[in-house]
Amino acid sequence: MSYAPHAPDAELKGRVMKIYGSVGRVGEAGPLSVITINRGRADGLEVGHVLALYSLGGTVRDTSKPRGAPDAFIKLPEERSGLSFVFRVFDRVSYALVMHVTRPIGPLDVVRTP
């Protein structure tokens, strides 16, 4: 079977569910690690799709606002951290190979159309 890397035609967004070889939710993925994605054939994912990896953005407290204020927390944006290549697709789940990263990938990080 030959693979031709290409981006998905439609906008796709999912999460990293598991990193192969890690225990539970502990572990990080680097180059050539295998990850499990919570999107599959039913979502339009195909073998050969290239997906961008993003570190999940957190929240920080705005120190200029009083404690307990409804807008005292600021959601940080997701930061792009690499690329992955989908090599096995099932109906609702897929496996991808991490090709390039600038920081470690963890469970619950985001994958989306580059």
Short mmCIF file of C-alpha atoms in Angstrom, two decimals:
data_model
loop_
_atom_site.label_atom_id
_atom_site.label_comp_id
_atom_site.label_asym_id
_atom_site.label_seq_id
_atom_site.Cartn_x
_atom_site.Cartn_y
_atom_site.Cartn_z
CA MET A 1 0.00 0.00 0.00
CA SER A 2 1.37 3.42 -0.88
CA TYR A 3 0.53 6.64 0.91
CA ALA A 4 0.28 10.10 -0.61
CA PRO A 5 0.40 12.82 2.09
CA HIS A 6 -2.33 15.44 1.65
CA ALA A 7 -4.43 17.77 3.76
CA PRO A 8 -8.12 16.96 4.39
CA ASP A 9 -10.56 18.73 2.06
CA ALA A 10 -12.90 19.77 4.90
CA GLU A 11 -12.09 21.46 8.21
CA LEU A 12 -11.43 18.76 10.80
CA LYS A 13 -10.78 19.09 14.53
CA GLY A 14 -10.17 16.34 17.09
CA ARG A 15 -8.09 15.31 20.09
CA VAL A 16 -5.16 13.03 20.83
CA MET A 17 -6.69 10.22 22.88
CA LYS A 18 -3.67 8.05 23.58
CA ILE A 19 0.03 7.85 22.94
CA TYR A 20 1.24 4.38 22.04
CA GLY A 21 3.47 3.03 24.80
CA SER A 22 2.35 5.49 27.50
CA VAL A 23 0.59 4.46 30.70
CA GLY A 24 -2.88 5.97 31.15
CA ARG A 25 -2.83 9.74 30.70
CA VAL A 26 0.87 10.02 31.50
CA GLY A 27 3.36 10.34 28.69
CA GLU A 28 4.45 12.55 25.86
CA ALA A 29 4.93 11.96 22.15
CA GLY A 30 7.84 13.08 20.03
CA PRO A 31 8.95 12.46 16.46
CA LEU A 32 7.99 9.00 15.11
CA SER A 33 5.61 8.30 18.02
CA VAL A 34 2.23 6.73 17.27
CA ILE A 35 -0.85 8.55 18.56
CA THR A 36 -4.55 7.69 18.59
CA ILE A 37 -6.98 10.35 17.35
CA ASN A 38 -10.69 10.50 18.19
CA ARG A 39 -11.72 11.06 14.56
CA GLY A 40 -12.14 8.47 11.82
CA ARG A 41 -13.73 7.54 8.52
CA ALA A 42 -17.15 8.78 9.70
CA ASP A 43 -15.60 12.25 10.14
CA GLY A 44 -13.99 12.25 6.68
CA LEU A 45 -10.50 11.17 7.72
CA GLU A 46 -8.50 9.07 5.21
CA VAL A 47 -5.17 7.28 5.10
CA GLY A 48 -2.54 9.82 4.03
CA HIS A 49 -4.10 12.88 5.65
CA VAL A 50 -1.67 15.25 7.32
CA LEU A 51 -2.96 16.94 10.48
CA ALA A 52 -1.47 19.79 12.48
CA LEU A 53 -0.88 19.22 16.19
CA TYR A 54 -1.67 21.95 18.71
CA SER A 55 -0.86 22.18 22.42
CA LEU A 56 -4.02 22.71 24.41
CA GLY A 57 -4.38 26.30 25.61
CA GLY A 58 -4.88 26.81 29.34
CA THR A 59 -6.34 29.61 31.40
CA VAL A 60 -4.64 32.32 33.45
CA ARG A 61 -6.04 34.76 35.99
CA ASP A 62 -6.05 38.44 35.07
CA THR A 63 -4.38 40.10 38.06
CA SER A 64 -5.82 43.50 37.15
CA LYS A 65 -9.35 42.24 37.97
CA PRO A 66 -10.65 41.42 41.46
CA ARG A 67 -10.76 37.78 42.56
CA GLY A 68 -14.08 36.11 41.78
CA ALA A 69 -14.92 38.49 38.91
CA PRO A 70 -16.67 36.64 36.07
CA ASP A 71 -14.08 37.81 33.54
CA ALA A 72 -11.03 37.31 35.79
CA PHE A 73 -9.78 34.32 33.77
CA ILE A 74 -8.37 34.51 30.26
CA LYS A 75 -8.35 31.49 27.93
CA LEU A 76 -5.02 31.12 26.15
CA PRO A 77 -5.01 30.10 22.47
CA GLU A 78 -3.83 26.71 21.24
CA GLU A 79 -0.24 26.78 19.95
CA ARG A 80 0.85 24.80 16.91
CA SER A 81 3.40 22.21 17.93
CA GLY A 82 3.84 19.85 14.97
CA LEU A 83 2.48 17.65 12.18
CA SER A 84 1.17 14.10 12.08
CA PHE A 85 0.51 11.61 9.28
CA VAL A 86 -2.57 9.35 9.43
CA PHE A 87 -1.69 5.76 8.50
CA ARG A 88 -4.67 3.70 9.78
CA VAL A 89 -8.33 4.72 9.83
CA PHE A 90 -11.34 3.06 11.47
CA ASP A 91 -14.94 4.33 11.70
CA ARG A 92 -14.48 6.56 14.78
CA VAL A 93 -10.76 6.39 15.58
CA SER A 94 -7.44 6.69 13.70
CA TYR A 95 -3.74 6.12 14.21
CA ALA A 96 -1.19 8.73 13.18
CA LEU A 97 2.57 9.02 13.16
CA VAL A 98 4.05 12.19 14.67
CA MET A 99 6.35 13.55 11.99
CA HIS A 100 7.62 16.88 13.31
CA VAL A 101 7.25 18.61 16.69
CA THR A 102 8.54 21.75 18.35
CA ARG A 103 7.33 20.68 21.81
CA PRO A 104 6.11 17.36 23.25
CA ILE A 105 2.59 16.18 22.41
CA GLY A 106 0.36 15.02 25.26
CA PRO A 107 -3.03 13.36 25.65
CA LEU A 108 -5.96 15.75 24.94
CA ASP A 109 -3.85 17.94 22.64
CA VAL A 110 -5.68 19.12 19.54
CA VAL A 111 -5.35 17.86 15.95
CA ARG A 112 -6.82 19.83 13.06
CA THR A 113 -6.57 20.57 9.39
CA PRO A 114 -3.28 22.42 8.71
#
